[in-house]
C-alpha cells in the first residue's frame, strides 16, 4: 500500500475549509503525502510527516518525491497525520479501508483521501462510520514516478467526489495542487474511469503497437514519424470530435482495409483482432456522423465481417480515387 501524511500545517485564513461541526470536529490542519499529489501539497505549504509503501518501487518513489520523510507502517502514518492520501490500486482500496477501520487506525476528524478513479466516497464508508472525513480526488493524468509528475499536475483536471459539507475542502486541495476540480457523481465514477481508460490506457497500447509495426516495415525512427501525426490527430479530435476522422475506414475504402488485415495476418497476427474491433467502431461512428456514405458503409462492414472469420482478400471492396478529394491520405 501507499499512504502519506503531513502535520503542523495550518490552513491559511483565506482557504475554504469544511464546517467545524462536520462529524463534530474542527477542520483538519495537517496531512499525510507519497505520490505526486503529496509532493504538490508539500510545495503548497503542507508538511509531510510519514509515508508507507509495500513494494520497492513505492519506497523508491517516496524517496524521490519526499526525501527525508520517514517510511513507516500504514497504521503509523494514520497515527501521525490529519490528512491521509491512499494511493493504492483500485481493487486493493476496499480491503485497505476496511482493514484500517477495523484495526482502529482511523481517527474521528481525520481527512481520508483516495486517488482511485473507479470509486467515489462510498468505498470509504467503513472509515466514515468511525468519524473520518471522506474525499475522492482522482487526477486525470498518467505518472512516471519521477519529479516531472508534480509538474504535470499543473492544469490537470481532477475527478472529485465529496459530501456536500466537504466540497469546499476538496476544491481547495485540488487548487493547491495546481489542478482543476471536475465534480463527478458517486454513481458515475465507473463510467468516468472507463472513459479515461479508453482515452489514455488504450492509447498507449495503440501507439506502442503502431511503432512496432512501423519498425517491421523498415522505419528507423517510428517515434519521430508518429509524433507529428498523432499530435495533430489528438488536437483535431479534441477540437472536433468525430468530425476529425480521416483514413480508409471513414472513406469506406473496403479494399484498403482488407489489404491491411491481410498484411497484419502475415506479420503481426496478434494485432488483427484489435484492428478489426477499432475499424468496426470507427465505421459505426463515421456512419452515424454522416462522414461515411451508407452505400460504402455496407461494403466496408461486409468486408470487416468476412475477414473477421476468413482470409482477407486485398482486392475486395470498392477503390476510390485518391486524388485531390483525399488530401489526408498521406496522414493515415
Short mmCIF file of C-alpha atoms in Angstrom, two decimals:
data_model
loop_
_atom_site.label_atom_id
_atom_site.label_comp_id
_atom_site.label_asym_id
_atom_site.label_seq_id
_atom_site.Cartn_x
_atom_site.Cartn_y
_atom_site.Cartn_z
CA UNK A 1 0.00 0.00 0.00
CA UNK A 2 0.97 3.61 -0.24
CA UNK A 3 -0.19 6.22 2.20
CA UNK A 4 1.23 9.60 3.05
CA UNK A 5 0.65 12.23 5.68
CA UNK A 6 1.64 15.65 6.91
CA UNK A 7 1.25 17.58 10.07
CA UNK A 8 1.67 21.00 11.65
CA UNK A 9 0.45 22.81 8.57
CA UNK A 10 -2.25 25.37 9.23
CA UNK A 11 -4.93 26.18 6.70
CA UNK A 12 -4.48 29.82 5.62
CA UNK A 13 -7.28 32.12 6.63
CA UNK A 14 -8.44 32.53 3.04
CA UNK A 15 -8.57 28.80 2.32
CA UNK A 16 -12.04 27.19 2.22
CA UNK A 17 -12.43 24.56 4.94
CA UNK A 18 -15.21 22.19 5.99
CA UNK A 19 -17.52 23.45 8.72
CA UNK A 20 -16.46 22.88 12.32
CA UNK A 21 -19.49 20.73 13.08
CA UNK A 22 -18.76 18.09 10.39
CA UNK A 23 -18.59 14.89 12.48
CA UNK A 24 -18.23 17.18 15.48
CA UNK A 25 -14.61 18.03 14.72
CA UNK A 26 -12.80 21.21 13.60
CA UNK A 27 -11.40 21.28 10.07
CA UNK A 28 -8.21 19.27 9.53
CA UNK A 29 -5.00 21.26 9.71
CA UNK A 30 -2.41 18.65 8.77
CA UNK A 31 -1.96 15.95 6.20
CA UNK A 32 -0.13 12.84 5.01
CA UNK A 33 1.66 12.57 1.50
CA UNK A 34 3.60 9.89 -1.09
CA UNK A 35 2.57 10.39 -4.60
CA UNK A 36 2.94 13.49 -6.78
CA UNK A 37 -0.18 14.76 -5.00
CA UNK A 38 1.67 14.65 -1.70
CA UNK A 39 4.70 16.39 -3.17
CA UNK A 40 2.44 19.05 -4.70
CA UNK A 41 0.75 19.67 -1.36
CA UNK A 42 4.18 19.97 0.22
CA UNK A 43 5.05 22.69 -2.29
CA UNK A 44 1.81 24.42 -1.35
CA UNK A 45 2.94 24.66 2.27
CA UNK A 46 1.84 21.40 3.88
CA UNK A 47 4.44 19.39 5.79
CA UNK A 48 4.57 15.64 5.16
CA UNK A 49 5.17 13.58 8.27
CA UNK A 50 5.15 9.96 7.14
CA UNK A 51 4.83 7.64 4.17
CA UNK A 52 4.20 3.93 3.78
CA UNK A 53 5.00 1.64 0.87
CA UNK A 54 4.99 -2.11 0.35
CA UNK A 55 6.91 -2.55 -2.89
CA UNK A 56 10.49 -1.48 -3.54
CA UNK A 57 9.18 0.76 -6.33
CA UNK A 58 6.85 2.55 -3.90
CA UNK A 59 9.66 3.15 -1.44
CA UNK A 60 11.91 4.47 -4.22
CA UNK A 61 9.19 6.86 -5.41
CA UNK A 62 8.72 8.11 -1.87
CA UNK A 63 12.47 8.71 -1.55
CA UNK A 64 12.47 10.62 -4.84
CA UNK A 65 9.40 12.77 -4.27
CA UNK A 66 9.53 13.07 -0.47
CA UNK A 67 13.14 12.87 0.67
CA UNK A 68 13.69 12.90 4.44
CA UNK A 69 10.10 11.80 5.13
CA UNK A 70 10.13 8.65 7.29
CA UNK A 71 8.81 5.42 5.82
CA UNK A 72 6.61 3.73 8.43
CA UNK A 73 3.71 1.26 8.67
CA UNK A 74 0.25 2.28 7.41
CA UNK A 75 -1.10 2.47 10.97
CA UNK A 76 1.74 4.80 11.97
CA UNK A 77 1.01 7.04 9.01
CA UNK A 78 -2.58 7.43 10.19
CA UNK A 79 -1.43 7.97 13.75
CA UNK A 80 0.79 10.88 12.74
CA UNK A 81 -1.26 12.60 10.05
CA UNK A 82 -4.51 14.50 9.91
CA UNK A 83 -4.85 14.26 6.14
CA UNK A 84 -4.05 10.86 4.64
CA UNK A 85 -3.68 10.03 0.95
CA UNK A 86 -4.47 6.44 -0.03
CA UNK A 87 -2.81 5.85 -3.41
CA UNK A 88 -3.30 2.12 -3.96
CA UNK A 89 -4.66 0.19 -6.97
CA UNK A 90 -8.44 0.34 -7.30
CA UNK A 91 -9.04 -3.31 -6.43
CA UNK A 92 -6.96 -3.02 -3.24
CA UNK A 93 -8.76 0.04 -1.89
CA UNK A 94 -11.91 -1.53 -0.32
CA UNK A 95 -9.91 -4.06 1.66
CA UNK A 96 -7.40 -1.46 2.79
CA UNK A 97 -10.09 0.92 4.04
CA UNK A 98 -11.95 -1.86 5.84
CA UNK A 99 -8.75 -3.07 7.48
CA UNK A 100 -7.74 0.40 8.66
CA UNK A 101 -11.19 0.99 10.13
CA UNK A 102 -11.36 -2.42 11.83
CA UNK A 103 -7.96 -2.02 13.49
CA UNK A 104 -8.83 1.38 14.92
CA UNK A 105 -6.20 3.19 12.87
CA UNK A 106 -8.68 5.81 11.63
CA UNK A 107 -9.37 8.72 13.97
CA UNK A 108 -12.50 10.88 14.10
CA UNK A 109 -11.98 14.10 12.17
CA UNK A 110 -9.16 12.65 10.07
CA UNK A 111 -9.38 13.67 6.42
CA UNK A 112 -9.08 10.47 4.35
CA UNK A 113 -8.46 10.97 0.63
CA UNK A 114 -8.19 8.27 -2.01
CA UNK A 115 -6.96 8.77 -5.57
CA UNK A 116 -8.88 5.96 -7.29
CA UNK A 117 -10.74 6.82 -10.46
CA UNK A 118 -13.22 3.97 -10.13
CA UNK A 119 -14.56 4.78 -6.67
CA UNK A 120 -16.31 7.73 -5.12
CA UNK A 121 -16.59 8.23 -1.38
CA UNK A 122 -18.80 5.18 -0.66
CA UNK A 123 -15.70 2.98 -0.62
CA UNK A 124 -14.57 4.98 2.42
CA UNK A 125 -17.78 4.22 4.36
CA UNK A 126 -16.07 1.93 6.91
CA UNK A 127 -13.78 4.83 7.83
CA UNK A 128 -16.56 7.41 7.63
CA UNK A 129 -18.59 5.42 10.16
CA UNK A 130 -15.82 5.87 12.70
CA UNK A 131 -15.59 9.60 12.08
CA UNK A 132 -13.24 10.06 9.09
CA UNK A 133 -13.86 12.82 6.53
CA UNK A 134 -14.06 11.18 3.07
CA UNK A 135 -12.80 12.63 -0.23
CA UNK A 136 -12.19 11.10 -3.67
CA UNK A 137 -9.62 13.12 -5.65
CA UNK A 138 -8.54 11.43 -8.87
CA UNK A 139 -6.03 13.23 -11.10
CA UNK A 140 -6.76 12.59 -14.78
CA UNK A 141 -3.08 12.15 -15.51
CA UNK A 142 -0.54 9.41 -16.12
CA UNK A 143 2.54 9.36 -13.90
CA UNK A 144 6.16 8.22 -14.24
CA UNK A 145 7.24 8.04 -10.58
CA UNK A 146 9.67 10.95 -11.06
CA UNK A 147 9.62 14.66 -10.22
CA UNK A 148 8.15 15.50 -13.62
CA UNK A 149 4.85 14.15 -12.26
CA UNK A 150 4.48 17.16 -9.97
CA UNK A 151 4.78 19.50 -12.95
CA UNK A 152 2.13 17.52 -14.81
CA UNK A 153 -0.44 18.33 -12.15
CA UNK A 154 -0.42 21.98 -13.19
CA UNK A 155 -3.70 22.48 -15.05
CA UNK A 156 -4.65 18.80 -14.63
CA UNK A 157 -8.33 18.01 -14.18
CA UNK A 158 -9.31 16.03 -11.07
CA UNK A 159 -12.39 13.85 -10.85
CA UNK A 160 -13.75 14.91 -7.45
CA UNK A 161 -16.47 13.30 -5.33
CA UNK A 162 -17.19 14.60 -1.84
CA UNK A 163 -20.03 15.03 0.64
CA UNK A 164 -21.60 18.46 0.34
CA UNK A 165 -20.02 19.79 3.59
CA UNK A 166 -16.55 18.86 2.27
CA UNK A 167 -16.83 20.18 -1.27
CA UNK A 168 -15.00 23.41 -0.45
CA UNK A 169 -12.19 21.50 1.23
CA UNK A 170 -11.88 19.17 -1.79
CA UNK A 171 -11.79 22.11 -4.17
CA UNK A 172 -9.14 23.86 -2.06
CA UNK A 173 -6.87 20.80 -2.05
CA UNK A 174 -7.14 20.37 -5.83
CA UNK A 175 -6.44 24.04 -6.50
CA UNK A 176 -3.44 23.94 -4.16
CA UNK A 177 -2.01 21.15 -6.29
CA UNK A 178 -2.45 23.28 -9.39
CA UNK A 179 -5.39 21.23 -10.65
CA UNK A 180 -8.93 21.93 -11.78
CA UNK A 181 -11.80 20.15 -9.97
CA UNK A 182 -14.41 18.37 -12.08
CA UNK A 183 -17.31 17.15 -9.95
CA UNK A 184 -18.30 13.52 -10.58
CA UNK A 185 -21.40 11.97 -9.02
CA UNK A 186 -20.87 8.81 -6.99
CA UNK A 187 -22.76 6.52 -9.40
CA UNK A 188 -20.95 7.99 -12.43
CA UNK A 189 -17.43 7.16 -11.21
CA UNK A 190 -17.08 3.79 -13.03
CA UNK A 191 -18.21 5.34 -16.34
CA UNK A 192 -15.90 8.32 -15.80
CA UNK A 193 -12.99 5.98 -15.18
CA UNK A 194 -13.83 3.77 -18.18
CA UNK A 195 -13.74 6.86 -20.40
CA UNK A 196 -10.27 7.78 -19.17
CA UNK A 197 -9.04 4.21 -19.63
CA UNK A 198 -10.25 4.18 -23.24
CA UNK A 199 -8.66 7.55 -23.95
CA UNK A 200 -5.32 7.12 -22.18
CA UNK A 201 -4.52 3.48 -21.41
CA UNK A 202 -5.69 2.15 -24.74
CA UNK A 203 -3.89 5.00 -26.50
CA UNK A 204 -0.58 3.77 -25.10
CA UNK A 205 -1.31 0.28 -26.42
CA UNK A 206 -2.24 1.61 -29.87
CA UNK A 207 0.83 3.84 -30.13
CA UNK A 208 3.21 1.10 -28.98
CA UNK A 209 1.63 -1.29 -31.46
CA UNK A 210 1.90 1.24 -34.29
CA UNK A 211 5.61 1.81 -33.53
CA UNK A 212 6.24 -1.92 -33.52
CA UNK A 213 4.57 -2.35 -36.91
CA UNK A 214 6.49 0.58 -38.38
CA UNK A 215 9.77 -0.98 -37.26
CA UNK A 216 8.75 -4.21 -39.00
CA UNK A 217 8.03 -2.15 -42.11
CA UNK A 218 11.58 -0.80 -42.01
CA UNK A 219 11.02 2.62 -40.45
CA UNK A 220 14.11 3.59 -38.49
CA UNK A 221 12.52 6.21 -36.23
CA UNK A 222 8.85 5.34 -35.74
CA UNK A 223 8.53 7.74 -32.82
CA UNK A 224 9.66 10.64 -34.99
CA UNK A 225 7.25 9.62 -37.74
CA UNK A 226 4.27 9.19 -35.42
CA UNK A 227 4.87 12.21 -33.20
CA UNK A 228 3.60 14.97 -35.52
CA UNK A 229 0.84 12.76 -36.94
CA UNK A 230 -0.54 11.67 -33.59
CA UNK A 231 -0.17 15.15 -32.14
CA UNK A 232 -2.25 16.58 -34.98
CA UNK A 233 -4.81 13.76 -34.73
CA UNK A 234 -5.21 14.30 -30.99
CA UNK A 235 -5.54 18.05 -31.39
CA UNK A 236 -8.12 17.63 -34.17
CA UNK A 237 -10.09 15.06 -32.15
CA UNK A 238 -10.19 17.27 -29.05
CA UNK A 239 -11.33 20.22 -31.14
CA UNK A 240 -13.75 18.49 -33.50
CA UNK A 241 -14.62 15.05 -32.13
CA UNK A 242 -15.80 12.59 -34.78
CA UNK A 243 -15.53 15.25 -37.48
CA UNK A 244 -11.75 14.77 -37.25
CA UNK A 245 -11.98 11.19 -38.57
CA UNK A 246 -9.95 10.52 -41.74
CA UNK A 247 -8.41 7.44 -43.32
CA UNK A 248 -9.67 4.39 -45.20
CA UNK A 249 -12.44 3.39 -42.77
CA UNK A 250 -14.02 6.85 -42.70
CA UNK A 251 -13.80 6.99 -46.51
CA UNK A 252 -15.24 3.50 -46.96
CA UNK A 253 -12.14 2.12 -48.71
CA UNK A 254 -13.00 -1.52 -48.11
CA UNK A 255 -10.21 -2.87 -50.32
CA UNK A 256 -7.57 -0.93 -48.40
CA UNK A 257 -8.90 -2.19 -45.07
CA UNK A 258 -8.84 -5.76 -46.39
CA UNK A 259 -5.24 -5.28 -47.51
CA UNK A 260 -4.33 -4.00 -44.05
CA UNK A 261 -5.77 -7.09 -42.40
CA UNK A 262 -4.02 -9.35 -44.88
CA UNK A 263 -0.65 -7.80 -44.02
CA UNK A 264 -1.32 -7.88 -40.30
CA UNK A 265 -2.16 -11.58 -40.51
CA UNK A 266 1.21 -12.21 -42.13
CA UNK A 267 3.40 -10.02 -39.93
CA UNK A 268 1.52 -9.35 -36.67
CA UNK A 269 -1.43 -11.74 -36.25
CA UNK A 270 -1.86 -10.66 -32.64
CA UNK A 271 -2.86 -7.21 -33.95
CA UNK A 272 -5.71 -8.37 -36.19
CA UNK A 273 -8.44 -8.61 -33.57
CA UNK A 274 -7.74 -5.12 -32.24
CA UNK A 275 -7.59 -3.64 -35.75
CA UNK A 276 -10.96 -5.15 -36.67
CA UNK A 277 -12.61 -4.01 -33.45
CA UNK A 278 -11.39 -0.44 -33.90
CA UNK A 279 -12.27 -0.44 -37.60
CA UNK A 280 -15.85 -1.51 -36.86
CA UNK A 281 -16.21 1.10 -34.12
CA UNK A 282 -14.74 3.78 -36.38
CA UNK A 283 -17.09 2.80 -39.19
CA UNK A 284 -20.11 2.97 -36.89
CA UNK A 285 -19.15 6.43 -35.64
CA UNK A 286 -18.29 7.72 -39.11
CA UNK A 287 -21.63 6.49 -40.42
CA UNK A 288 -23.59 7.97 -37.51
CA UNK A 289 -21.98 11.37 -38.05
CA UNK A 290 -22.50 11.44 -41.81
CA UNK A 291 -18.83 11.03 -42.71
CA UNK A 292 -19.18 7.58 -44.25
CA UNK A 293 -21.56 7.16 -47.17
CA UNK A 294 -24.19 4.49 -46.46
CA UNK A 295 -23.53 2.66 -49.72
CA UNK A 296 -19.82 2.46 -48.92
CA UNK A 297 -20.51 1.53 -45.31
CA UNK A 298 -22.39 -1.57 -46.44
CA UNK A 299 -19.41 -2.80 -48.47
CA UNK A 300 -16.94 -1.92 -45.73
CA UNK A 301 -18.87 -3.61 -42.94
CA UNK A 302 -19.37 -6.64 -45.16
CA UNK A 303 -15.61 -6.87 -45.70
CA UNK A 304 -14.95 -6.48 -41.97
CA UNK A 305 -17.43 -9.25 -41.20
CA UNK A 306 -15.92 -11.58 -43.80
CA UNK A 307 -12.27 -11.01 -42.96
CA UNK A 308 -13.06 -11.40 -39.30
CA UNK A 309 -13.54 -15.12 -39.87
CA UNK A 310 -11.71 -15.91 -43.10
CA UNK A 311 -8.64 -14.99 -45.14
CA UNK A 312 -8.51 -11.40 -46.32
CA UNK A 313 -8.72 -10.59 -49.99
CA UNK A 314 -6.84 -7.36 -50.73
CA UNK A 315 -8.88 -6.86 -53.88
CA UNK A 316 -12.23 -6.93 -52.11
CA UNK A 317 -14.36 -3.84 -51.99
CA UNK A 318 -14.53 -0.61 -54.00
CA UNK A 319 -11.46 1.51 -54.62
CA UNK A 320 -11.91 5.26 -54.72
CA UNK A 321 -9.71 7.73 -56.49
CA UNK A 322 -7.12 9.08 -54.04
CA UNK A 323 -6.67 12.37 -55.84
CA UNK A 324 -7.30 15.92 -54.63
CA UNK A 325 -10.53 14.91 -52.91
CA UNK A 326 -8.47 12.93 -50.38
CA UNK A 327 -5.64 15.23 -49.25
CA UNK A 328 -5.47 13.44 -45.94
CA UNK A 329 -4.34 10.11 -47.40
CA UNK A 330 -0.74 10.78 -46.50
CA UNK A 331 -1.76 11.35 -42.88
CA UNK A 332 -3.24 7.94 -42.17
#
